[in-house]
PDB file of C-alpha atoms and ligand atoms in Angstrom:
ATOM      1  CA  MET X 116     -13.586  -0.983 -12.202  1.00 43.00           C
ATOM      2  CA  SER X 117     -15.323   1.214 -14.715  1.00 41.00           C
ATOM      3  CA  GLU X 118     -14.947   0.242 -18.335  1.00 42.00           C
ATOM      4  CA  ALA X 119     -16.042   3.623 -19.461  1.00 47.00           C
ATOM      5  CA  GLY X 120     -12.517   4.985 -19.816  1.00 58.00           C
ATOM      6  CA  GLY X 121     -11.069   2.136 -21.919  1.00 75.00           C
ATOM      7  CA  ASP X 122      -9.662  -1.337 -21.675  1.00 94.00           C
ATOM      8  CA  ALA X 123      -9.183  -3.045 -18.349  1.00 97.00           C
ATOM      9  CA  LEU X 124      -5.513  -3.259 -19.323  1.00 98.00           C
ATOM     10  CA  SER X 125      -3.718  -1.640 -22.216  1.00 98.00           C
ATOM     11  CA  VAL X 126       0.001  -2.041 -22.446  1.00 98.00           C
ATOM     12  CA  ILE X 127       1.708  -0.442 -25.439  1.00 98.00           C
ATOM     13  CA  GLY X 128       5.359  -0.574 -26.455  1.00 98.00           C
ATOM     14  CA  LEU X 129       6.741  -1.454 -22.996  1.00 98.00           C
ATOM     15  CA  ASN X 130      10.535  -1.439 -22.665  1.00 98.00           C
ATOM     16  CA  VAL X 131      11.942  -2.573 -19.275  1.00 98.00           C
ATOM     17  CA  TRP X 132      15.499  -2.941 -18.102  1.00 98.00           C
ATOM     18  CA  TYR X 133      17.257  -4.384 -15.053  1.00 98.00           C
ATOM     19  CA  ASP X 134      20.197  -1.947 -14.897  1.00 95.00           C
ATOM     20  CA  GLU X 135      22.106  -2.686 -18.108  1.00 94.00           C
ATOM     21  CA  ALA X 136      20.084  -5.795 -19.096  1.00 97.00           C
ATOM     22  CA  LYS X 137      16.994  -5.282 -21.183  1.00 98.00           C
ATOM     23  CA  ALA X 138      14.187  -7.627 -20.261  1.00 98.00           C
ATOM     24  CA  LEU X 139      11.108  -6.357 -22.186  1.00 98.00           C
ATOM     25  CA  PHE X 140      11.177  -5.190 -25.812  1.00 98.00           C
ATOM     26  CA  ASP X 141       8.216  -3.249 -27.117  1.00 98.00           C
ATOM     27  CA  VAL X 142       5.669  -5.391 -25.362  1.00 98.00           C
ATOM     28  CA  SER X 143       2.062  -4.664 -26.179  1.00 98.00           C
ATOM     29  CA  LEU X 144      -0.931  -6.485 -24.641  1.00 97.00           C
ATOM     30  CA  ARG X 145      -4.586  -5.724 -24.241  1.00 97.00           C
ATOM     31  CA  ALA X 146      -7.335  -7.148 -22.005  1.00 97.00           C
ATOM     32  CA  THR X 147     -10.909  -5.979 -22.332  1.00 96.00           C
ATOM     33  CA  SER X 148     -13.261  -6.013 -19.364  1.00 94.00           C
ATOM     34  CA  GLY X 149     -14.104  -9.513 -18.112  1.00 93.00           C
ATOM     35  CA  GLN X 150     -11.610 -11.243 -20.367  1.00 95.00           C
ATOM     36  CA  VAL X 151      -9.172 -13.913 -19.147  1.00 97.00           C
ATOM     37  CA  VAL X 152      -5.870 -13.168 -20.901  1.00 97.00           C
ATOM     38  CA  ALA X 153      -3.121 -15.810 -20.655  1.00 97.00           C
ATOM     39  CA  CYS X 154       0.617 -15.165 -21.023  1.00 97.00           C
ATOM     40  CA  VAL X 155       2.815 -18.153 -21.656  1.00 97.00           C
ATOM     41  CA  GLY X 156       6.512 -18.611 -22.483  1.00 96.00           C
ATOM     42  CA  ARG X 157       9.684 -20.406 -21.429  1.00 95.00           C
ATOM     43  CA  ASN X 158      11.674 -19.498 -18.354  1.00 93.00           C
ATOM     44  CA  GLY X 159      13.199 -16.070 -18.648  1.00 95.00           C
ATOM     45  CA  ALA X 160      10.787 -14.918 -21.336  1.00 97.00           C
ATOM     46  CA  GLY X 161       9.785 -11.810 -19.415  1.00 98.00           C
ATOM     47  CA  LYS X 162       6.313 -12.869 -18.132  1.00 98.00           C
ATOM     48  CA  THR X 163       6.969 -12.014 -14.454  1.00 98.00           C
ATOM     49  CA  THR X 164       8.769  -8.781 -15.471  1.00 98.00           C
ATOM     50  CA  LEU X 165       5.670  -7.759 -17.450  1.00 98.00           C
ATOM     51  CA  LEU X 166       3.216  -8.415 -14.484  1.00 98.00           C
ATOM     52  CA  ARG X 167       5.577  -6.705 -12.022  1.00 98.00           C
ATOM     53  CA  THR X 168       5.784  -3.672 -14.280  1.00 98.00           C
ATOM     54  CA  VAL X 169       2.068  -3.386 -14.644  1.00 98.00           C
ATOM     55  CA  ALA X 170       1.730  -3.832 -10.795  1.00 97.00           C
ATOM     56  CA  GLY X 171       4.064  -0.856 -10.217  1.00 97.00           C
ATOM     57  CA  PHE X 172       7.079  -2.766  -8.826  1.00 97.00           C
ATOM     58  CA  LEU X 173       9.270  -1.934 -11.819  1.00 97.00           C
ATOM     59  CA  LYS X 174       9.428   1.204 -13.723  1.00 97.00           C
ATOM     60  CA  PRO X 175       9.496   1.003 -17.614  1.00 98.00           C
ATOM     61  CA  ARG X 176      11.978   3.107 -19.532  1.00 97.00           C
ATOM     62  CA  SER X 177       9.330   3.638 -22.123  1.00 98.00           C
ATOM     63  CA  GLY X 178       5.868   2.609 -23.157  1.00 98.00           C
ATOM     64  CA  SER X 179       2.471   3.141 -21.682  1.00 98.00           C
ATOM     65  CA  ILE X 180       0.270   1.165 -19.286  1.00 98.00           C
ATOM     66  CA  ALA X 181      -3.313   2.116 -18.686  1.00 97.00           C
ATOM     67  CA  SER X 182      -6.311   0.638 -16.985  1.00 97.00           C
ATOM     68  CA  ALA X 183      -9.810   1.991 -17.652  1.00 95.00           C
ATOM     69  CA  GLY X 184      -8.132   5.050 -19.140  1.00 93.00           C
ATOM     70  CA  VAL X 185      -5.873   5.705 -16.020  1.00 96.00           C
ATOM     71  CA  ASP X 186      -2.194   5.908 -16.739  1.00 97.00           C
ATOM     72  CA  LEU X 187      -0.343   3.473 -14.409  1.00 97.00           C
ATOM     73  CA  VAL X 188       3.259   4.387 -15.229  1.00 97.00           C
ATOM     74  CA  GLY X 189       4.871   6.118 -12.385  1.00 92.00           C
ATOM     75  CA  LEU X 190       2.354   4.942  -9.793  1.00 96.00           C
ATOM     76  CA  PRO X 191       3.827   3.073  -6.795  1.00 95.00           C
ATOM     77  CA  SER X 192       2.663  -0.500  -6.327  1.00 95.00           C
ATOM     78  CA  TYR X 193       0.324   0.583  -3.527  1.00 93.00           C
ATOM     79  CA  GLY X 194      -1.148   3.212  -5.872  1.00 94.00           C
ATOM     80  CA  VAL X 195      -1.870   0.552  -8.487  1.00 96.00           C
ATOM     81  CA  ALA X 196      -3.390  -1.679  -5.845  1.00 94.00           C
ATOM     82  CA  GLN X 197      -5.625   1.168  -4.620  1.00 92.00           C
ATOM     83  CA  LEU X 198      -7.016   1.323  -8.142  1.00 94.00           C
ATOM     84  CA  GLY X 199      -8.325  -2.204  -7.707  1.00 94.00           C
ATOM     85  CA  ILE X 200      -5.513  -3.888  -9.646  1.00 96.00           C
ATOM     86  CA  LYS X 201      -4.137  -6.854  -7.642  1.00 96.00           C
ATOM     87  CA  TYR X 202      -0.932  -8.817  -8.191  1.00 96.00           C
ATOM     88  CA  VAL X 203      -0.662 -12.431  -6.973  1.00 97.00           C
ATOM     89  CA  PRO X 204       3.027 -13.211  -7.119  1.00 95.00           C
ATOM     90  CA  GLN X 205       4.568 -16.546  -8.028  1.00 92.00           C
ATOM     91  CA  ASP X 206       6.379 -16.931  -4.741  1.00 88.00           C
ATOM     92  CA  LYS X 207       3.348 -17.707  -2.599  1.00 85.00           C
ATOM     93  CA  MET X 208       4.718 -15.444   0.141  1.00 88.00           C
ATOM     94  CA  VAL X 209       2.368 -15.075   3.091  1.00 93.00           C
ATOM     95  CA  PHE X 210       2.986 -13.779   6.593  1.00 94.00           C
ATOM     96  CA  SER X 211       4.218 -17.125   7.899  1.00 95.00           C
ATOM     97  CA  ASP X 212       4.054 -16.274  11.663  1.00 96.00           C
ATOM     98  CA  LEU X 213       0.526 -14.884  11.363  1.00 97.00           C
ATOM     99  CA  THR X 214      -2.550 -17.082  11.207  1.00 98.00           C
ATOM    100  CA  VAL X 215      -4.743 -17.315   8.083  1.00 98.00           C
ATOM    101  CA  ARG X 216      -7.221 -15.026   9.806  1.00 97.00           C
ATOM    102  CA  GLU X 217      -4.542 -12.385  10.612  1.00 97.00           C
ATOM    103  CA  ASN X 218      -3.315 -12.547   6.976  1.00 97.00           C
ATOM    104  CA  LEU X 219      -6.765 -11.866   5.825  1.00 97.00           C
ATOM    105  CA  GLU X 220      -7.254  -9.127   8.422  1.00 96.00           C
ATOM    106  CA  LEU X 221      -4.223  -7.285   7.105  1.00 95.00           C
ATOM    107  CA  SER X 222      -5.655  -7.327   3.547  1.00 93.00           C
ATOM    108  CA  SER X 223      -9.036  -6.209   4.955  1.00 94.00           C
ATOM    109  CA  TYR X 224      -7.444  -3.393   6.730  1.00 91.00           C
ATOM    110  CA  ALA X 225      -5.588  -2.341   3.545  1.00 87.00           C
ATOM    111  CA  THR X 226      -8.658  -2.467   1.317  1.00 87.00           C
ATOM    112  CA  GLY X 227     -11.397  -1.596   3.786  1.00 88.00           C
ATOM    113  CA  ASP X 228     -13.222  -4.705   2.743  1.00 90.00           C
ATOM    114  CA  TYR X 229     -14.144  -6.875   5.733  1.00 91.00           C
ATOM    115  CA  ASP X 230     -16.548  -9.155   3.867  1.00 92.00           C
ATOM    116  CA  TRP X 231     -14.832 -12.503   3.668  1.00 95.00           C
ATOM    117  CA  GLU X 232     -17.808 -14.325   2.222  1.00 93.00           C
ATOM    118  CA  PRO X 233     -16.256 -14.477  -1.302  1.00 93.00           C
ATOM    119  CA  VAL X 234     -13.066 -15.832   0.127  1.00 96.00           C
ATOM    120  CA  THR X 235     -14.678 -18.585   2.077  1.00 96.00           C
ATOM    121  CA  THR X 236     -17.102 -19.318  -0.769  1.00 95.00           C
ATOM    122  CA  TYR X 237     -14.292 -19.870  -3.277  1.00 96.00           C
ATOM    123  CA  PHE X 238     -11.971 -21.536  -0.706  1.00 97.00           C
ATOM    124  CA  PRO X 239     -14.159 -23.250   1.960  1.00 97.00           C
ATOM    125  CA  LYS X 240     -11.045 -25.058   3.213  1.00 96.00           C
ATOM    126  CA  LEU X 241      -9.703 -21.763   4.553  1.00 97.00           C
ATOM    127  CA  LYS X 242     -12.559 -21.645   7.038  1.00 96.00           C
ATOM    128  CA  ALA X 243     -11.118 -24.648   8.897  1.00 95.00           C
ATOM    129  CA  LEU X 244      -7.587 -23.171   8.736  1.00 97.00           C
ATOM    130  CA  MET X 245      -8.380 -19.712  10.136  1.00 98.00           C
ATOM    131  CA  ASP X 246      -6.420 -20.156  13.328  1.00 98.00           C
ATOM    132  CA  HIS X 247      -3.527 -22.059  11.689  1.00 97.00           C
ATOM    133  CA  LYS X 248      -0.160 -20.340  11.159  1.00 97.00           C
ATOM    134  CA  ALA X 249       0.129 -19.500   7.473  1.00 97.00           C
ATOM    135  CA  GLY X 250       3.659 -20.927   7.492  1.00 96.00           C
ATOM    136  CA  HIS X 251       2.247 -24.392   8.113  1.00 96.00           C
ATOM    137  CA  LEU X 252      -0.032 -24.355   5.078  1.00 96.00           C
ATOM    138  CA  SER X 253       0.483 -26.610   2.042  1.00 95.00           C
ATOM    139  CA  GLY X 254       1.327 -24.998  -1.282  1.00 95.00           C
ATOM    140  CA  GLY X 255      -2.225 -25.271  -2.452  1.00 95.00           C
ATOM    141  CA  GLU X 256      -3.559 -23.728   0.799  1.00 96.00           C
ATOM    142  CA  ARG X 257      -1.089 -20.892   0.540  1.00 96.00           C
ATOM    143  CA  GLN X 258      -2.297 -20.218  -2.944  1.00 96.00           C
ATOM    144  CA  MET X 259      -5.843 -20.171  -1.727  1.00 97.00           C
ATOM    145  CA  LEU X 260      -4.778 -17.592   0.819  1.00 97.00           C
ATOM    146  CA  MET X 261      -2.821 -15.522  -1.696  1.00 97.00           C
ATOM    147  CA  ILE X 262      -5.833 -15.380  -4.024  1.00 97.00           C
ATOM    148  CA  GLY X 263      -8.242 -14.854  -1.106  1.00 96.00           C
ATOM    149  CA  ARG X 264      -6.268 -11.869   0.031  1.00 95.00           C
ATOM    150  CA  ALA X 265      -6.192 -10.480  -3.498  1.00 96.00           C
ATOM    151  CA  ILE X 266      -9.938 -10.674  -4.034  1.00 95.00           C
ATOM    152  CA  LEU X 267     -10.705  -8.629  -0.897  1.00 93.00           C
ATOM    153  CA  GLY X 268     -11.701  -5.171  -2.060  1.00 88.00           C
ATOM    154  CA  ARG X 269     -13.273  -6.733  -5.156  1.00 90.00           C
ATOM    155  CA  PRO X 270     -10.477  -5.861  -7.609  1.00 93.00           C
ATOM    156  CA  GLY X 271     -11.356  -5.159 -11.227  1.00 96.00           C
ATOM    157  CA  LEU X 272      -8.098  -6.477 -12.556  1.00 97.00           C
ATOM    158  CA  LEU X 273      -6.179  -9.500 -11.189  1.00 98.00           C
ATOM    159  CA  LEU X 274      -2.610 -10.259 -12.359  1.00 98.00           C
ATOM    160  CA  VAL X 275      -1.794 -13.831 -11.323  1.00 98.00           C
ATOM    161  CA  ASP X 276       1.680 -15.256 -11.765  1.00 97.00           C
ATOM    162  CA  GLU X 277       1.971 -19.010 -12.279  1.00 97.00           C
ATOM    163  CA  PRO X 278      -0.817 -19.901  -9.877  1.00 96.00           C
ATOM    164  CA  THR X 279      -0.696 -23.629 -10.374  1.00 95.00           C
ATOM    165  CA  GLU X 280       2.983 -24.162 -10.297  1.00 94.00           C
ATOM    166  CA  GLY X 281       3.746 -27.174  -8.143  1.00 93.00           C
ATOM    167  CA  LEU X 282       0.183 -27.824  -7.164  1.00 95.00           C
ATOM    168  CA  ALA X 283      -1.711 -31.087  -7.131  1.00 94.00           C
ATOM    169  CA  PRO X 284      -4.226 -31.802  -9.991  1.00 95.00           C
ATOM    170  CA  GLY X 285      -7.204 -31.397  -7.665  1.00 95.00           C
ATOM    171  CA  ILE X 286      -6.363 -27.910  -6.608  1.00 96.00           C
ATOM    172  CA  VAL X 287      -5.441 -26.904 -10.196  1.00 96.00           C
ATOM    173  CA  MET X 288      -8.858 -27.962 -11.207  1.00 96.00           C
ATOM    174  CA  HIS X 289     -10.387 -25.929  -8.385  1.00 97.00           C
ATOM    175  CA  LEU X 290      -8.402 -22.811  -9.332  1.00 97.00           C
ATOM    176  CA  LYS X 291      -9.645 -23.194 -12.869  1.00 97.00           C
ATOM    177  CA  HIS X 292     -13.182 -23.003 -11.699  1.00 97.00           C
ATOM    178  CA  VAL X 293     -12.399 -20.098  -9.401  1.00 97.00           C
ATOM    179  CA  PHE X 294     -10.699 -18.120 -12.159  1.00 97.00           C
ATOM    180  CA  ARG X 295     -13.541 -18.778 -14.574  1.00 96.00           C
ATOM    181  CA  ASP X 296     -16.059 -17.505 -11.923  1.00 96.00           C
ATOM    182  CA  LEU X 297     -13.945 -14.528 -10.961  1.00 96.00           C
ATOM    183  CA  SER X 298     -13.843 -13.442 -14.614  1.00 95.00           C
ATOM    184  CA  LYS X 299     -17.580 -12.740 -14.338  1.00 94.00           C
ATOM    185  CA  ARG X 300     -16.691  -9.686 -12.232  1.00 92.00           C
ATOM    186  CA  ALA X 301     -13.072  -8.990 -12.991  1.00 96.00           C
ATOM    187  CA  THR X 302     -10.493  -9.109 -15.755  1.00 97.00           C
ATOM    188  CA  LEU X 303      -7.709 -11.664 -15.304  1.00 98.00           C
ATOM    189  CA  VAL X 304      -4.253 -11.718 -16.724  1.00 98.00           C
ATOM    190  CA  ILE X 305      -2.666 -15.074 -15.858  1.00 98.00           C
ATOM    191  CA  VAL X 306       0.934 -16.154 -16.470  1.00 98.00           C
ATOM    192  CA  GLU X 307       0.865 -19.912 -16.647  1.00 95.00           C
ATOM    193  CA  GLN X 308       2.832 -22.967 -17.862  1.00 93.00           C
ATOM    194  CA  ASN X 309      -0.077 -25.345 -17.490  1.00 94.00           C
ATOM    195  CA  LEU X 310      -1.502 -25.060 -21.004  1.00 94.00           C
ATOM    196  CA  PRO X 311      -4.559 -27.341 -20.672  1.00 94.00           C
ATOM    197  CA  MET X 312      -5.693 -25.350 -17.584  1.00 94.00           C
ATOM    198  CA  VAL X 313      -5.126 -21.879 -19.016  1.00 95.00           C
ATOM    199  CA  CYS X 314      -6.436 -22.681 -22.477  1.00 95.00           C
ATOM    200  CA  ALA X 315      -9.628 -23.887 -20.878  1.00 94.00           C
ATOM    201  CA  ILE X 316     -10.308 -20.456 -19.525  1.00 96.00           C
ATOM    202  CA  ALA X 317      -8.486 -17.933 -21.663  1.00 96.00           C
ATOM    203  CA  ASP X 318     -10.126 -15.692 -24.194  1.00 96.00           C
ATOM    204  CA  THR X 319      -6.781 -14.538 -25.521  1.00 96.00           C
ATOM    205  CA  LEU X 320      -3.291 -15.861 -25.202  1.00 97.00           C
ATOM    206  CA  TYR X 321      -0.034 -14.152 -25.651  1.00 97.00           C
ATOM    207  CA  ALA X 322       3.218 -16.084 -26.147  1.00 97.00           C
ATOM    208  CA  MET X 323       6.384 -14.446 -24.989  1.00 97.00           C
ATOM    209  CA  SER X 324      10.051 -15.298 -25.864  1.00 97.00           C
ATOM    210  CA  ASP X 325      13.251 -13.343 -25.061  1.00 97.00           C
ATOM    211  CA  GLY X 326      11.311 -10.422 -23.748  1.00 98.00           C
ATOM    212  CA  ARG X 327       8.979 -10.064 -26.669  1.00 98.00           C
ATOM    213  CA  ILE X 328       5.417 -10.976 -27.516  1.00 98.00           C
ATOM    214  CA  VAL X 329       5.901 -13.451 -30.417  1.00 97.00           C
ATOM    215  CA  ALA X 330       2.351 -14.643 -30.950  1.00 96.00           C
ATOM    216  CA  GLU X 331      -1.254 -13.777 -30.087  1.00 96.00           C
ATOM    217  CA  PHE X 332      -4.154 -16.018 -30.184  1.00 95.00           C
ATOM    218  CA  ALA X 333      -7.629 -14.501 -29.831  1.00 93.00           C
ATOM    219  CA  GLY X 334     -10.864 -16.305 -29.269  1.00 87.00           C
ATOM    220  CA  ARG X 335     -11.659 -19.537 -27.527  1.00 80.00           C
ATOM    221  CA  GLY X 336     -11.323 -21.499 -30.790  1.00 83.00           C
ATOM    222  CA  SER X 337      -7.759 -20.401 -31.264  1.00 85.00           C
ATOM    223  CA  VAL X 338      -6.507 -20.750 -27.712  1.00 88.00           C
ATOM    224  CA  ARG X 339      -5.724 -24.495 -27.798  1.00 89.00           C
ATOM    225  CA  PRO X 340      -2.867 -26.364 -26.066  1.00 91.00           C
ATOM    226  CA  GLU X 341      -1.769 -28.148 -29.335  1.00 90.00           C
ATOM    227  CA  VAL X 342      -1.442 -24.732 -31.009  1.00 85.00           C
ATOM    228  CA  CYS X 343       0.286 -22.935 -28.140  1.00 87.00           C
ATOM    229  CA  GLU X 344       2.704 -25.661 -26.882  1.00 88.00           C
ATOM    230  CA  ARG X 345       5.510 -24.697 -29.121  1.00 89.00           C
ATOM    231  CA  TYR X 346       5.946 -21.539 -27.050  1.00 89.00           C
ATOM    232  CA  LEU X 347       6.760 -23.465 -23.895  1.00 88.00           C
TER     233      LEU X 347
HETATM  234  P1  ATP I 241      10.110 -17.639 -15.169  1.00 75.58           P
HETATM  235  O1  ATP I 241       9.075 -18.486 -15.806  1.00 75.58           O
HETATM  236  O2  ATP I 241      11.337 -18.336 -15.010  1.00 75.58           O
HETATM  237  O3  ATP I 241       9.604 -16.860 -13.989  1.00 75.58           O
HETATM  238  P2  ATP I 241       9.710 -15.272 -16.822  1.00 75.58           P
HETATM  239  O4  ATP I 241       9.188 -15.455 -18.168  1.00 75.58           O
HETATM  240  O5  ATP I 241       8.783 -14.799 -15.703  1.00 75.58           O
HETATM  241  O6  ATP I 241      10.492 -16.538 -16.312  1.00 75.58           O
HETATM  242  P3  ATP I 241      11.326 -13.015 -15.911  1.00 75.58           P
HETATM  243  O7  ATP I 241      11.516 -13.510 -14.580  1.00 75.58           O
HETATM  244  O8  ATP I 241      10.516 -11.888 -16.275  1.00 75.58           O
HETATM  245  O9  ATP I 241      10.900 -14.237 -16.962  1.00 75.58           O
HETATM  246  O10 ATP I 241      12.816 -12.672 -16.519  1.00 75.58           O
HETATM  247  C1  ATP I 241      13.052 -12.008 -17.775  1.00 75.58           C
HETATM  248  C2  ATP I 241      14.475 -11.781 -17.874  1.00 75.58           C
HETATM  249  O11 ATP I 241      14.893 -10.775 -16.879  1.00 75.58           O
HETATM  250  C3  ATP I 241      15.401 -12.964 -17.666  1.00 75.58           C
HETATM  251  O12 ATP I 241      16.496 -12.806 -18.490  1.00 75.58           O
HETATM  252  C4  ATP I 241      15.905 -12.768 -16.261  1.00 75.58           C
HETATM  253  O13 ATP I 241      17.107 -13.334 -16.043  1.00 75.58           O
HETATM  254  C5  ATP I 241      15.947 -11.292 -16.090  1.00 75.58           C
HETATM  255  N1  ATP I 241      15.636 -10.851 -14.659  1.00 75.58           N
HETATM  256  C6  ATP I 241      14.517 -11.153 -13.908  1.00 75.58           C
HETATM  257  N2  ATP I 241      14.503 -10.630 -12.754  1.00 75.58           N
HETATM  258  C7  ATP I 241      15.770  -9.942 -12.689  1.00 75.58           C
HETATM  259  C8  ATP I 241      16.381  -9.155 -11.630  1.00 75.58           C
HETATM  260  N3  ATP I 241      15.858  -8.903 -10.517  1.00 75.58           N
HETATM  261  N4  ATP I 241      17.599  -8.628 -12.052  1.00 75.58           N
HETATM  262  C9  ATP I 241      18.145  -8.802 -13.180  1.00 75.58           C
HETATM  263  N5  ATP I 241      17.635  -9.535 -14.153  1.00 75.58           N
HETATM  264  C10 ATP I 241      16.385 -10.038 -13.965  1.00 75.58           C
END
């Protein structure tokens, strides 16, 4: 994605409601190109709501969302995806009855990108699983497939919701390296509860509570687990 038009992500004064219940209060967040931005907070803080709103699944009542100068508010989720902004949801939902290969084929069809080399380079294990039904994958393998699908089409901005939740330490470590490498060519916004993992890769960390941004830590020296843990 071109950086010429502005930040990879600029969220200003976002207010989001679920019917009568307000979930986000004047949320502002910024990610410059190639940054890894972390968002942490307790359950119900509004992290998923924020990512889903940026991804076009929820419509804010007010506030602005822009990526590289393009206004995202009002775009449907597929319109946001077509701009190279990919959302990896928390639920690890894959097409269970389809094979790994077929899951990837669907994403290739959607993006027009049939080069799976980055997917199998980051996740070599998927090569051996190509003909397995996705419903039979372990949690870690599903997450590899979720991220693999998302990186087809070479997105400029990845929104990743709690990628390491419930995963074994080995795959958490692997994902940390993948995210670090992906940030060389994309901007990442990662919602995460695993502070040691996310603090190891984040340039900026936002803490949320009760639908608000309550703290911002900028710079690798400031983004440290012992400083941020009070927000979990
Ligand atoms: P978690 O870590 O548990 O996923 P979160 O920080 O991602 O939490 P959200 O899921 O964004 O928080 O929830 C923010 C608020 O919005 C909470 O009060 C939650 O109950 C409410 N909420 C979330 N989804 C809905 C929904 N579909 N309908 C109504 N309220 C919702």
